[in-house]
């Protein structure tokens, strides 16, 4: 059971780190825009979009991983012989 919980917790940690990275890239984009750097703004914007796409994929797989681990836990509980 604990390994199933840990896998969903790890997915949530990865999503949180990606959200933090996306926020840092947004700050970098705003800084580049205030400095008048069109190239820096565009690069930060593209990186922010890529990180957002990866975060969405991780959230998608994490959602189904938690459901799968719940089903696996129910399966194990059903197969445990009475004591």
PDB file of N, CA and C in Angstrom:
ATOM      1  N   UNK A   1       0.812  -1.185   0.000  1.00  0.00           N
ATOM      2  CA  UNK A   1       0.000   0.000   0.000  1.00  0.00           C
ATOM      3  C   UNK A   1       0.858   1.252   0.000  1.00  0.00           C
ATOM      4  N   UNK A   2       1.917   1.276   0.775  1.00  0.00           N
ATOM      5  CA  UNK A   2       2.726   2.486   0.893  1.00  0.00           C
ATOM      6  C   UNK A   2       3.419   2.835  -0.420  1.00  0.00           C
ATOM      7  N   UNK A   3       3.820   1.822  -1.209  1.00  0.00           N
ATOM      8  CA  UNK A   3       4.470   2.139  -2.486  1.00  0.00           C
ATOM      9  C   UNK A   3       3.480   2.757  -3.456  1.00  0.00           C
ATOM     10  N   UNK A   4       2.201   2.382  -3.387  1.00  0.00           N
ATOM     11  CA  UNK A   4       1.186   2.981  -4.245  1.00  0.00           C
ATOM     12  C   UNK A   4       0.952   4.435  -3.880  1.00  0.00           C
ATOM     13  N   UNK A   5       0.912   4.709  -2.586  1.00  0.00           N
ATOM     14  CA  UNK A   5       0.723   6.082  -2.129  1.00  0.00           C
ATOM     15  C   UNK A   5       1.936   6.922  -2.500  1.00  0.00           C
ATOM     16  N   UNK A   6       3.110   6.352  -2.358  1.00  0.00           N
ATOM     17  CA  UNK A   6       4.324   7.096  -2.679  1.00  0.00           C
ATOM     18  C   UNK A   6       4.396   7.460  -4.152  1.00  0.00           C
ATOM     19  N   UNK A   7       3.912   6.597  -5.040  1.00  0.00           N
ATOM     20  CA  UNK A   7       3.973   6.914  -6.465  1.00  0.00           C
ATOM     21  C   UNK A   7       3.072   8.093  -6.799  1.00  0.00           C
ATOM     22  N   UNK A   8       1.885   8.173  -6.177  1.00  0.00           N
ATOM     23  CA  UNK A   8       1.017   9.320  -6.441  1.00  0.00           C
ATOM     24  C   UNK A   8       1.567  10.574  -5.764  1.00  0.00           C
ATOM     25  N   UNK A   9       2.206  10.421  -4.603  1.00  0.00           N
ATOM     26  CA  UNK A   9       2.829  11.568  -3.941  1.00  0.00           C
ATOM     27  C   UNK A   9       3.992  12.108  -4.774  1.00  0.00           C
ATOM     28  N   UNK A  10       4.737  11.212  -5.382  1.00  0.00           N
ATOM     29  CA  UNK A  10       5.846  11.640  -6.235  1.00  0.00           C
ATOM     30  C   UNK A  10       5.321  12.414  -7.434  1.00  0.00           C
ATOM     31  N   UNK A  11       4.229  11.949  -8.020  1.00  0.00           N
ATOM     32  CA  UNK A  11       3.625  12.669  -9.141  1.00  0.00           C
ATOM     33  C   UNK A  11       3.172  14.058  -8.731  1.00  0.00           C
ATOM     34  N   UNK A  12       2.598  14.175  -7.547  1.00  0.00           N
ATOM     35  CA  UNK A  12       2.167  15.480  -7.053  1.00  0.00           C
ATOM     36  C   UNK A  12       3.357  16.394  -6.792  1.00  0.00           C
ATOM     37  N   UNK A  13       4.451  15.835  -6.298  1.00  0.00           N
ATOM     38  CA  UNK A  13       5.662  16.620  -6.076  1.00  0.00           C
ATOM     39  C   UNK A  13       6.220  17.133  -7.401  1.00  0.00           C
ATOM     40  N   UNK A  14       6.216  16.285  -8.414  1.00  0.00           N
ATOM     41  CA  UNK A  14       6.711  16.705  -9.729  1.00  0.00           C
ATOM     42  C   UNK A  14       5.845  17.820 -10.295  1.00  0.00           C
ATOM     43  N   UNK A  15       4.530  17.712 -10.152  1.00  0.00           N
ATOM     44  CA  UNK A  15       3.627  18.762 -10.623  1.00  0.00           C
ATOM     45  C   UNK A  15       3.905  20.071  -9.884  1.00  0.00           C
ATOM     46  N   UNK A  16       4.124  20.005  -8.586  1.00  0.00           N
ATOM     47  CA  UNK A  16       4.414  21.218  -7.807  1.00  0.00           C
ATOM     48  C   UNK A  16       5.725  21.864  -8.253  1.00  0.00           C
ATOM     49  N   UNK A  17       6.737  21.047  -8.517  1.00  0.00           N
ATOM     50  CA  UNK A  17       8.019  21.582  -8.983  1.00  0.00           C
ATOM     51  C   UNK A  17       7.857  22.229 -10.364  1.00  0.00           C
ATOM     52  N   UNK A  18       7.090  21.596 -11.237  1.00  0.00           N
ATOM     53  CA  UNK A  18       6.860  22.159 -12.566  1.00  0.00           C
ATOM     54  C   UNK A  18       6.073  23.456 -12.483  1.00  0.00           C
ATOM     55  N   UNK A  19       5.113  23.539 -11.566  1.00  0.00           N
ATOM     56  CA  UNK A  19       4.373  24.794 -11.378  1.00  0.00           C
ATOM     57  C   UNK A  19       5.291  25.902 -10.866  1.00  0.00           C
ATOM     58  N   UNK A  20       6.207  25.548  -9.977  1.00  0.00           N
ATOM     59  CA  UNK A  20       7.178  26.521  -9.479  1.00  0.00           C
ATOM     60  C   UNK A  20       8.091  27.003 -10.608  1.00  0.00           C
ATOM     61  N   UNK A  21       8.527  26.076 -11.443  1.00  0.00           N
ATOM     62  CA  UNK A  21       9.374  26.428 -12.585  1.00  0.00           C
ATOM     63  C   UNK A  21       8.619  27.338 -13.557  1.00  0.00           C
ATOM     64  N   UNK A  22       7.343  27.021 -13.778  1.00  0.00           N
ATOM     65  CA  UNK A  22       6.540  27.851 -14.682  1.00  0.00           C
ATOM     66  C   UNK A  22       6.379  29.262 -14.123  1.00  0.00           C
ATOM     67  N   UNK A  23       6.198  29.393 -12.809  1.00  0.00           N
ATOM     68  CA  UNK A  23       6.081  30.711 -12.184  1.00  0.00           C
ATOM     69  C   UNK A  23       7.392  31.487 -12.305  1.00  0.00           C
ATOM     70  N   UNK A  24       8.523  30.783 -12.127  1.00  0.00           N
ATOM     71  CA  UNK A  24       9.828  31.446 -12.268  1.00  0.00           C
ATOM     72  C   UNK A  24      10.036  31.919 -13.703  1.00  0.00           C
ATOM     73  N   UNK A  25       9.597  31.115 -14.653  1.00  0.00           N
ATOM     74  CA  UNK A  25       9.720  31.522 -16.060  1.00  0.00           C
ATOM     75  C   UNK A  25       8.822  32.712 -16.377  1.00  0.00           C
ATOM     76  N   UNK A  26       7.675  32.799 -15.714  1.00  0.00           N
ATOM     77  CA  UNK A  26       6.796  33.944 -15.923  1.00  0.00           C
ATOM     78  C   UNK A  26       7.453  35.222 -15.401  1.00  0.00           C
ATOM     79  N   UNK A  27       8.111  35.123 -14.245  1.00  0.00           N
ATOM     80  CA  UNK A  27       8.832  36.281 -13.696  1.00  0.00           C
ATOM     81  C   UNK A  27       9.963  36.676 -14.648  1.00  0.00           C
ATOM     82  N   UNK A  28      10.678  35.675 -15.159  1.00  0.00           N
ATOM     83  CA  UNK A  28      11.760  35.941 -16.107  1.00  0.00           C
ATOM     84  C   UNK A  28      11.229  36.599 -17.376  1.00  0.00           C
ATOM     85  N   UNK A  29      10.069  36.140 -17.840  1.00  0.00           N
ATOM     86  CA  UNK A  29       9.460  36.732 -19.031  1.00  0.00           C
ATOM     87  C   UNK A  29       9.088  38.191 -18.782  1.00  0.00           C
ATOM     88  N   UNK A  30       8.529  38.482 -17.622  1.00  0.00           N
ATOM     89  CA  UNK A  30       8.162  39.861 -17.298  1.00  0.00           C
ATOM     90  C   UNK A  30       9.397  40.744 -17.178  1.00  0.00           C
ATOM     91  N   UNK A  31      10.470  40.194 -16.610  1.00  0.00           N
ATOM     92  CA  UNK A  31      11.710  40.950 -16.504  1.00  0.00           C
ATOM     93  C   UNK A  31      12.286  41.251 -17.888  1.00  0.00           C
ATOM     94  N   UNK A  32      12.284  40.250 -18.746  1.00  0.00           N
ATOM     95  CA  UNK A  32      12.810  40.443 -20.102  1.00  0.00           C
ATOM     96  C   UNK A  32      11.963  41.462 -20.864  1.00  0.00           C
ATOM     97  N   UNK A  33      10.662  41.422 -20.650  1.00  0.00           N
ATOM     98  CA  UNK A  33       9.794  42.393 -21.321  1.00  0.00           C
ATOM     99  C   UNK A  33      10.050  43.804 -20.809  1.00  0.00           C
ATOM    100  N   UNK A  34      10.290  43.941 -19.506  1.00  0.00           N
ATOM    101  CA  UNK A  34      10.553  45.272 -18.956  1.00  0.00           C
ATOM    102  C   UNK A  34      11.895  45.824 -19.419  1.00  0.00           C
ATOM    103  N   UNK A  35      12.835  44.921 -19.710  1.00  0.00           N
ATOM    104  CA  UNK A  35      14.145  45.338 -20.229  1.00  0.00           C
ATOM    105  C   UNK A  35      14.102  45.608 -21.728  1.00  0.00           C
ATOM    106  N   UNK A  36      13.000  45.230 -22.375  1.00  0.00           N
ATOM    107  CA  UNK A  36      12.866  45.456 -23.818  1.00  0.00           C
ATOM    108  C   UNK A  36      13.503  44.371 -24.662  1.00  0.00           C
ATOM    109  N   UNK A  37      13.760  43.228 -24.090  1.00  0.00           N
ATOM    110  CA  UNK A  37      14.380  42.130 -24.809  1.00  0.00           C
ATOM    111  C   UNK A  37      13.298  41.229 -25.408  1.00  0.00           C
ATOM    112  N   UNK A  38      13.057  41.404 -26.705  1.00  0.00           N
ATOM    113  CA  UNK A  38      12.025  40.619 -27.386  1.00  0.00           C
ATOM    114  C   UNK A  38      12.421  39.147 -27.471  1.00  0.00           C
ATOM    115  N   UNK A  39      13.704  38.881 -27.693  1.00  0.00           N
ATOM    116  CA  UNK A  39      14.170  37.494 -27.805  1.00  0.00           C
ATOM    117  C   UNK A  39      14.060  36.790 -26.452  1.00  0.00           C
ATOM    118  N   UNK A  40      14.476  37.454 -25.398  1.00  0.00           N
ATOM    119  CA  UNK A  40      14.368  36.872 -24.058  1.00  0.00           C
ATOM    120  C   UNK A  40      12.922  36.619 -23.667  1.00  0.00           C
ATOM    121  N   UNK A  41      12.045  37.552 -24.026  1.00  0.00           N
ATOM    122  CA  UNK A  41      10.623  37.381 -23.739  1.00  0.00           C
ATOM    123  C   UNK A  41      10.062  36.180 -24.487  1.00  0.00           C
ATOM    124  N   UNK A  42      10.434  36.038 -25.761  1.00  0.00           N
ATOM    125  CA  UNK A  42       9.936  34.926 -26.568  1.00  0.00           C
ATOM    126  C   UNK A  42      10.456  33.580 -26.059  1.00  0.00           C
ATOM    127  N   UNK A  43      11.730  33.541 -25.683  1.00  0.00           N
ATOM    128  CA  UNK A  43      12.309  32.288 -25.172  1.00  0.00           C
ATOM    129  C   UNK A  43      11.643  31.901 -23.858  1.00  0.00           C
ATOM    130  N   UNK A  44      11.457  32.852 -22.960  1.00  0.00           N
ATOM    131  CA  UNK A  44      10.804  32.565 -21.681  1.00  0.00           C
ATOM    132  C   UNK A  44       9.359  32.126 -21.897  1.00  0.00           C
ATOM    133  N   UNK A  45       8.687  32.747 -22.862  1.00  0.00           N
ATOM    134  CA  UNK A  45       7.307  32.386 -23.159  1.00  0.00           C
ATOM    135  C   UNK A  45       7.231  30.955 -23.696  1.00  0.00           C
ATOM    136  N   UNK A  46       8.116  30.592 -24.613  1.00  0.00           N
ATOM    137  CA  UNK A  46       8.137  29.231 -25.164  1.00  0.00           C
ATOM    138  C   UNK A  46       8.478  28.200 -24.090  1.00  0.00           C
ATOM    139  N   UNK A  47       9.442  28.519 -23.240  1.00  0.00           N
ATOM    140  CA  UNK A  47       9.816  27.604 -22.161  1.00  0.00           C
ATOM    141  C   UNK A  47       8.659  27.422 -21.186  1.00  0.00           C
ATOM    142  N   UNK A  48       7.961  28.507 -20.902  1.00  0.00           N
ATOM    143  CA  UNK A  48       6.809  28.444 -20.006  1.00  0.00           C
ATOM    144  C   UNK A  48       5.714  27.564 -20.606  1.00  0.00           C
ATOM    145  N   UNK A  49       5.497  27.661 -21.904  1.00  0.00           N
ATOM    146  CA  UNK A  49       4.504  26.835 -22.588  1.00  0.00           C
ATOM    147  C   UNK A  49       4.906  25.354 -22.538  1.00  0.00           C
ATOM    148  N   UNK A  50       6.175  25.066 -22.777  1.00  0.00           N
ATOM    149  CA  UNK A  50       6.659  23.674 -22.740  1.00  0.00           C
ATOM    150  C   UNK A  50       6.514  23.071 -21.349  1.00  0.00           C
ATOM    151  N   UNK A  51       6.878  23.835 -20.333  1.00  0.00           N
ATOM    152  CA  UNK A  51       6.758  23.352 -18.957  1.00  0.00           C
ATOM    153  C   UNK A  51       5.281  23.124 -18.619  1.00  0.00           C
ATOM    154  N   UNK A  52       4.411  23.987 -19.092  1.00  0.00           N
ATOM    155  CA  UNK A  52       2.975  23.811 -18.864  1.00  0.00           C
ATOM    156  C   UNK A  52       2.443  22.543 -19.512  1.00  0.00           C
ATOM    157  N   UNK A  53       2.924  22.239 -20.720  1.00  0.00           N
ATOM    158  CA  UNK A  53       2.500  21.013 -21.405  1.00  0.00           C
ATOM    159  C   UNK A  53       2.978  19.772 -20.653  1.00  0.00           C
ATOM    160  N   UNK A  54       4.220  19.797 -20.193  1.00  0.00           N
ATOM    161  CA  UNK A  54       4.749  18.663 -19.429  1.00  0.00           C
ATOM    162  C   UNK A  54       3.975  18.504 -18.124  1.00  0.00           C
ATOM    163  N   UNK A  55       3.656  19.616 -17.454  1.00  0.00           N
ATOM    164  CA  UNK A  55       2.892  19.553 -16.202  1.00  0.00           C
ATOM    165  C   UNK A  55       1.505  18.967 -16.443  1.00  0.00           C
ATOM    166  N   UNK A  56       0.882  19.329 -17.556  1.00  0.00           N
ATOM    167  CA  UNK A  56      -0.437  18.776 -17.873  1.00  0.00           C
ATOM    168  C   UNK A  56      -0.359  17.272 -18.099  1.00  0.00           C
ATOM    169  N   UNK A  57       0.678  16.817 -18.785  1.00  0.00           N
ATOM    170  CA  UNK A  57       0.845  15.384 -19.004  1.00  0.00           C
ATOM    171  C   UNK A  57       1.085  14.637 -17.691  1.00  0.00           C
ATOM    172  N   UNK A  58       1.915  15.205 -16.837  1.00  0.00           N
ATOM    173  CA  UNK A  58       2.190  14.574 -15.545  1.00  0.00           C
ATOM    174  C   UNK A  58       0.909  14.508 -14.714  1.00  0.00           C
ATOM    175  N   UNK A  59       0.111  15.581 -14.711  1.00  0.00           N
ATOM    176  CA  UNK A  59      -1.158  15.574 -13.982  1.00  0.00           C
ATOM    177  C   UNK A  59      -2.095  14.498 -14.527  1.00  0.00           C
ATOM    178  N   UNK A  60      -2.144  14.357 -15.845  1.00  0.00           N
ATOM    179  CA  UNK A  60      -2.996  13.355 -16.484  1.00  0.00           C
ATOM    180  C   UNK A  60      -2.589  11.953 -16.055  1.00  0.00           C
ATOM    181  N   UNK A  61      -1.294  11.643 -16.157  1.00  0.00           N
ATOM    182  CA  UNK A  61      -0.827  10.312 -15.780  1.00  0.00           C
ATOM    183  C   UNK A  61      -0.928  10.084 -14.274  1.00  0.00           C
ATOM    184  N   UNK A  62      -0.718  11.126 -13.480  1.00  0.00           N
ATOM    185  CA  UNK A  62      -0.821  11.001 -12.036  1.00  0.00           C
ATOM    186  C   UNK A  62      -2.252  10.673 -11.614  1.00  0.00           C
ATOM    187  N   UNK A  63      -3.226  11.273 -12.302  1.00  0.00           N
ATOM    188  CA  UNK A  63      -4.631  11.010 -11.995  1.00  0.00           C
ATOM    189  C   UNK A  63      -4.946   9.530 -12.201  1.00  0.00           C
ATOM    190  N   UNK A  64      -4.499   8.970 -13.322  1.00  0.00           N
ATOM    191  CA  UNK A  64      -4.786   7.568 -13.596  1.00  0.00           C
ATOM    192  C   UNK A  64      -3.901   6.625 -12.778  1.00  0.00           C
ATOM    193  N   UNK A  65      -2.733   7.074 -12.391  1.00  0.00           N
ATOM    194  CA  UNK A  65      -1.878   6.248 -11.531  1.00  0.00           C
ATOM    195  C   UNK A  65      -2.516   6.086 -10.160  1.00  0.00           C
ATOM    196  N   UNK A  66      -3.114   7.138  -9.640  1.00  0.00           N
ATOM    197  CA  UNK A  66      -3.760   7.025  -8.329  1.00  0.00           C
ATOM    198  C   UNK A  66      -4.983   6.120  -8.407  1.00  0.00           C
ATOM    199  N   UNK A  67      -5.716   6.175  -9.521  1.00  0.00           N
ATOM    200  CA  UNK A  67      -6.861   5.275  -9.675  1.00  0.00           C
ATOM    201  C   UNK A  67      -6.399   3.831  -9.806  1.00  0.00           C
ATOM    202  N   UNK A  68      -5.337   3.634 -10.551  1.00  0.00           N
ATOM    203  CA  UNK A  68      -4.813   2.286 -10.732  1.00  0.00           C
ATOM    204  C   UNK A  68      -4.297   1.718  -9.407  1.00  0.00           C
ATOM    205  N   UNK A  69      -3.623   2.542  -8.618  1.00  0.00           N
ATOM    206  CA  UNK A  69      -3.122   2.058  -7.331  1.00  0.00           C
ATOM    207  C   UNK A  69      -4.279   1.758  -6.383  1.00  0.00           C
ATOM    208  N   UNK A  70      -5.361   2.514  -6.489  1.00  0.00           N
ATOM    209  CA  UNK A  70      -6.541   2.229  -5.668  1.00  0.00           C
ATOM    210  C   UNK A  70      -7.153   0.894  -6.049  1.00  0.00           C
ATOM    211  N   UNK A  71      -7.233   0.620  -7.343  1.00  0.00           N
ATOM    212  CA  UNK A  71      -7.750  -0.667  -7.797  1.00  0.00           C
ATOM    213  C   UNK A  71      -6.841  -1.814  -7.373  1.00  0.00           C
ATOM    214  N   UNK A  72      -5.539  -1.602  -7.450  1.00  0.00           N
ATOM    215  CA  UNK A  72      -4.593  -2.637  -7.046  1.00  0.00           C
ATOM    216  C   UNK A  72      -4.707  -2.911  -5.554  1.00  0.00           C
ATOM    217  N   UNK A  73      -4.930  -1.882  -4.771  1.00  0.00           N
ATOM    218  CA  UNK A  73      -5.085  -2.047  -3.326  1.00  0.00           C
ATOM    219  C   UNK A  73      -6.355  -2.840  -3.029  1.00  0.00           C
ATOM    220  N   UNK A  74      -7.433  -2.532  -3.731  1.00  0.00           N
ATOM    221  CA  UNK A  74      -8.683  -3.277  -3.549  1.00  0.00           C
ATOM    222  C   UNK A  74      -8.496  -4.734  -3.947  1.00  0.00           C
ATOM    223  N   UNK A  75      -7.733  -4.971  -5.012  1.00  0.00           N
ATOM    224  CA  UNK A  75      -7.471  -6.336  -5.475  1.00  0.00           C
ATOM    225  C   UNK A  75      -6.696  -7.113  -4.416  1.00  0.00           C
ATOM    226  N   UNK A  76      -5.687  -6.484  -3.824  1.00  0.00           N
ATOM    227  CA  UNK A  76      -4.905  -7.155  -2.786  1.00  0.00           C
ATOM    228  C   UNK A  76      -5.753  -7.462  -1.564  1.00  0.00           C
ATOM    229  N   UNK A  77      -6.624  -6.511  -1.184  1.00  0.00           N
ATOM    230  CA  UNK A  77      -7.480  -6.726  -0.028  1.00  0.00           C
ATOM    231  C   UNK A  77      -8.464  -7.861  -0.277  1.00  0.00           C
ATOM    232  N   UNK A  78      -8.909  -7.994  -1.519  1.00  0.00           N
ATOM    233  CA  UNK A  78      -9.852  -9.063  -1.848  1.00  0.00           C
ATOM    234  C   UNK A  78      -9.175 -10.429  -1.826  1.00  0.00           C
ATOM    235  N   UNK A  79      -7.888 -10.478  -2.097  1.00  0.00           N
ATOM    236  CA  UNK A  79      -7.169 -11.742  -2.148  1.00  0.00           C
ATOM    237  C   UNK A  79      -6.529 -12.154  -0.830  1.00  0.00           C
ATOM    238  N   UNK A  80      -6.668 -11.331   0.195  1.00  0.00           N
ATOM    239  CA  UNK A  80      -6.085 -11.662   1.499  1.00  0.00           C
ATOM    240  C   UNK A  80      -6.973 -12.692   2.182  1.00  0.00           C
ATOM    241  N   UNK A  81      -6.422 -13.852   2.545  1.00  0.00           N
ATOM    242  CA  UNK A  81      -7.241 -14.859   3.214  1.00  0.00           C
ATOM    243  C   UNK A  81      -7.599 -14.412   4.631  1.00  0.00           C
ATOM    244  N   UNK A  82      -8.767 -14.826   5.113  1.00  0.00           N
ATOM    245  CA  UNK A  82      -9.167 -14.430   6.477  1.00  0.00           C
ATOM    246  C   UNK A  82      -8.248 -15.075   7.511  1.00  0.00           C
ATOM    247  N   UNK A  83      -8.047 -14.409   8.622  1.00  0.00           N
ATOM    248  CA  UNK A  83      -7.146 -14.927   9.659  1.00  0.00           C
ATOM    249  C   UNK A  83      -7.905 -15.500  10.811  1.00  0.00           C
TER     250      UNK A  83
END
